[in-house]
mmCIF file of C-alpha atoms and ligand atoms in Angstrom:
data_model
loop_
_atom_site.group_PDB
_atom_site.id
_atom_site.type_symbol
_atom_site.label_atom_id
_atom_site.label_comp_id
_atom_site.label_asym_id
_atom_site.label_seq_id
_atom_site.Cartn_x
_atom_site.Cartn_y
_atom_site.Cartn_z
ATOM 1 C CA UNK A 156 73.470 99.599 78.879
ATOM 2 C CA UNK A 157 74.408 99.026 82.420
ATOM 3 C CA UNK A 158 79.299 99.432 82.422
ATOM 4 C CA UNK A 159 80.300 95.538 83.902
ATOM 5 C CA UNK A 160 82.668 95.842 86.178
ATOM 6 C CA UNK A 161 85.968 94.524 85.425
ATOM 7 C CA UNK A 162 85.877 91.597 87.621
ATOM 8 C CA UNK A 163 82.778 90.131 86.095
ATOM 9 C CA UNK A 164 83.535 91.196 82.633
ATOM 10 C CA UNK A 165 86.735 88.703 83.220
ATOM 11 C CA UNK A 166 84.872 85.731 84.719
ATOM 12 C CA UNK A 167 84.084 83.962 81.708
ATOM 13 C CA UNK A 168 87.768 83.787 80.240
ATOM 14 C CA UNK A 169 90.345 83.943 83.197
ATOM 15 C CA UNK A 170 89.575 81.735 85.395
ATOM 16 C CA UNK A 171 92.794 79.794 85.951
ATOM 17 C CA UNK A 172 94.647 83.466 86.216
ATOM 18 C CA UNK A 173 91.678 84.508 88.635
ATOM 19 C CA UNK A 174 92.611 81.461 91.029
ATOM 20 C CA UNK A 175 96.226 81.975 90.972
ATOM 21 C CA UNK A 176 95.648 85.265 91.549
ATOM 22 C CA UNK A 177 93.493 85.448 94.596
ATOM 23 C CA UNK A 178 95.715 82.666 95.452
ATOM 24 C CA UNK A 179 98.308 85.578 96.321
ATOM 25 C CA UNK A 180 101.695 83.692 96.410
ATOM 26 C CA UNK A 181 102.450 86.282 94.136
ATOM 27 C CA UNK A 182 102.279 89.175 97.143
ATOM 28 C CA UNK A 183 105.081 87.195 99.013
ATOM 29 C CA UNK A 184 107.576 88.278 96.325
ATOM 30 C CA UNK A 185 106.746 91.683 95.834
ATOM 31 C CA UNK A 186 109.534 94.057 96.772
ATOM 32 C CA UNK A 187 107.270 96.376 98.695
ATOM 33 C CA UNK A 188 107.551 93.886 101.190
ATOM 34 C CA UNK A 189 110.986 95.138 101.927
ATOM 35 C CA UNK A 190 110.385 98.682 101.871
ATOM 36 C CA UNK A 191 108.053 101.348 103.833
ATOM 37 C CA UNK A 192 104.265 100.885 102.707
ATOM 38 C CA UNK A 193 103.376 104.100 103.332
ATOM 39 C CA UNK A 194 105.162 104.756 99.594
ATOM 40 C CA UNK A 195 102.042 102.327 98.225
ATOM 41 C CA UNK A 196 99.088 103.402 100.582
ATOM 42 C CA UNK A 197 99.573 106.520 101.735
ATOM 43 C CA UNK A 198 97.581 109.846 100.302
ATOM 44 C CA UNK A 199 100.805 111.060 98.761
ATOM 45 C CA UNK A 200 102.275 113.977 96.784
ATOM 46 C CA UNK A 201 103.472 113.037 92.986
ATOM 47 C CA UNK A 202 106.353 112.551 93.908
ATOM 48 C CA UNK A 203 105.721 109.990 96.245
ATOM 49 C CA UNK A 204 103.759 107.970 93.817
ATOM 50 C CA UNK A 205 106.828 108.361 91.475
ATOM 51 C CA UNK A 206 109.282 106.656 93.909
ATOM 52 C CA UNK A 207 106.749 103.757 94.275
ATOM 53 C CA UNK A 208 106.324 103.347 90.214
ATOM 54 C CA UNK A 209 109.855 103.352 90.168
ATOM 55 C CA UNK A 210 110.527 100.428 92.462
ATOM 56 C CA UNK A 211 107.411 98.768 90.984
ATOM 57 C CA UNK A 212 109.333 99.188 87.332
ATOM 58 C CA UNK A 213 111.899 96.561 88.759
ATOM 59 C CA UNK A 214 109.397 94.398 90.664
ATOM 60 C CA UNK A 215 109.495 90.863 89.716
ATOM 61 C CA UNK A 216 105.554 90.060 90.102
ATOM 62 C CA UNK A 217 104.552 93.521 88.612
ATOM 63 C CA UNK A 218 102.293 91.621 86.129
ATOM 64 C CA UNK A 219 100.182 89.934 88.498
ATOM 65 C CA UNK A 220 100.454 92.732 90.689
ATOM 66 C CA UNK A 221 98.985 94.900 88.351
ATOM 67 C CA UNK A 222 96.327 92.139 86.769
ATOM 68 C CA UNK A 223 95.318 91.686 90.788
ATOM 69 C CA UNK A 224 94.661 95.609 90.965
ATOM 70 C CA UNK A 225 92.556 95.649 87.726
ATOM 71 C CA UNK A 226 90.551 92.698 88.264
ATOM 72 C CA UNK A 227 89.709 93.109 91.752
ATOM 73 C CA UNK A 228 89.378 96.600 91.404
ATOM 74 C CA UNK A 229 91.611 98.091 94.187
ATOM 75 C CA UNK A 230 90.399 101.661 94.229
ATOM 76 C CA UNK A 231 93.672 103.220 96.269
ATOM 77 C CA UNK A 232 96.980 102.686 96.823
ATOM 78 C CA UNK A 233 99.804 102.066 93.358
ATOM 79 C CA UNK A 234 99.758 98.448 92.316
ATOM 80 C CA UNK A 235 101.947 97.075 89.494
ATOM 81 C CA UNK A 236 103.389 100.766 89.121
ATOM 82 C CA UNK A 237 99.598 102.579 88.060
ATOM 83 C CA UNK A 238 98.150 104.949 90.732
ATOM 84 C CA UNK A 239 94.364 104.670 91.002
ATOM 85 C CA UNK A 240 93.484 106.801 88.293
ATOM 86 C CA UNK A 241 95.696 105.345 86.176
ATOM 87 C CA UNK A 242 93.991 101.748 86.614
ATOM 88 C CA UNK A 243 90.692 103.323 86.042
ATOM 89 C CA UNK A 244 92.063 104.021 82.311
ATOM 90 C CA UNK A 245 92.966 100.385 82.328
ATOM 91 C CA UNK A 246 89.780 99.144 83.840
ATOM 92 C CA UNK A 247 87.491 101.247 81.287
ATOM 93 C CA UNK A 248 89.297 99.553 78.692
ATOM 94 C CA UNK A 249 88.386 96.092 80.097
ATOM 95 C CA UNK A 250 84.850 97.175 80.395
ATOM 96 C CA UNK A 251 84.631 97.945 76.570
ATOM 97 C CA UNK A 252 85.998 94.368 75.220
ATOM 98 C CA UNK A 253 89.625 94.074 75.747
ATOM 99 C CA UNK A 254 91.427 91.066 77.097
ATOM 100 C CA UNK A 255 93.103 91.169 80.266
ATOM 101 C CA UNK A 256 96.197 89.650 78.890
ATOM 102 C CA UNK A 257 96.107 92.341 76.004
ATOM 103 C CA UNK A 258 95.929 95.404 78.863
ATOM 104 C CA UNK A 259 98.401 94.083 80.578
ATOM 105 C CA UNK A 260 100.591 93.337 76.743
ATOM 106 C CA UNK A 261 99.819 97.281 76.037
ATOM 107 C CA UNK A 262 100.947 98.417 79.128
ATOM 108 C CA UNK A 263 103.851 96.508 80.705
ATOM 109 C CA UNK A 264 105.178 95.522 77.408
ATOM 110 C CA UNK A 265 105.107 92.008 77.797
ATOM 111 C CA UNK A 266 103.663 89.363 74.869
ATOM 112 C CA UNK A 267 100.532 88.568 74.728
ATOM 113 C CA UNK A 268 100.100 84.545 75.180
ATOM 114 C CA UNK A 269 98.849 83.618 78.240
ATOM 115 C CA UNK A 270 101.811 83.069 80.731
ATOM 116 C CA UNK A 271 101.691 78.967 81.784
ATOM 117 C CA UNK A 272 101.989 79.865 85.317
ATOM 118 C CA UNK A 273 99.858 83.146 85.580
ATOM 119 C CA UNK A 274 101.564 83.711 89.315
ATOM 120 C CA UNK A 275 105.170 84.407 87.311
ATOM 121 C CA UNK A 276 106.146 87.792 86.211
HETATM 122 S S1 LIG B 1135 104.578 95.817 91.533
HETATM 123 FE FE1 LIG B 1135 104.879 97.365 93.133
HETATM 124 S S2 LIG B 1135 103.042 97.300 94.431
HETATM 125 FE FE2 LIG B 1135 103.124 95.406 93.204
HETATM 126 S S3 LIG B 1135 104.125 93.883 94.474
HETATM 127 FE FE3 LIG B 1135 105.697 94.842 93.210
HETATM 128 S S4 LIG B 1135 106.538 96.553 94.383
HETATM 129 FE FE4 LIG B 1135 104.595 95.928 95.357
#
């Protein structure tokens, strides 16, 4: 059996969050905005990455951030905290059955209901 990827695996069940999403108001509030993006992008050490999770950890739209990254599959950079090989992790498990929302529950802590406005952190 062929792995779906996580994008079409979460078609049938997500679509308002997909819109609002890809929508991207969401990107306007991140704080990355305000600081270098070489911290996100660039091919850097550890400890880099680490200063970048850190200021993610505080980020208001982390959530969508990080749903954006798994469903859309960004393959560099850290989104919503994860470097890329920590998303893949996240993305196998979305591949095997689990819910978005639940990933996103298990990781960020955060309940598992559906958020009414899937753009808010
Ligand atoms: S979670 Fe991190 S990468 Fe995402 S918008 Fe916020 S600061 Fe930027």
């Amino acid at each position: 059996m062929s792995a779906q990827t996580p994008h079409r695996t979460l078609q049938a069940g997500h679509g308002p969050m997909l819109r609002a999403l890809a929508r991207g108001g969401w990107k306007e509030r991140g704080t990355c905005r305000q600081t270098d993006p070489e911290l996100w992008f660039a091919d850097t050490s550890q400890r880099t990455k680490a200063r970048a999770a850190s200021i993610c950890a505080s980020c208001p739209v982390r959530r969508p951030c990080l749903a954006w990254a798994l469903v859309f599959d960004e393959e560099y950079g850290v989104w919503g905290g994860l470097d890329a090989t920590e998303r893949h992790t996240l993305k196998r498990r979305l591949t095997t059955g689990e819910t978005l929302l639940a990933v996103l529950a298990d990781v960020l802590g955060w309940p598992i209901a559906a958020p009414s406005n899937p753009e808010a952190a």
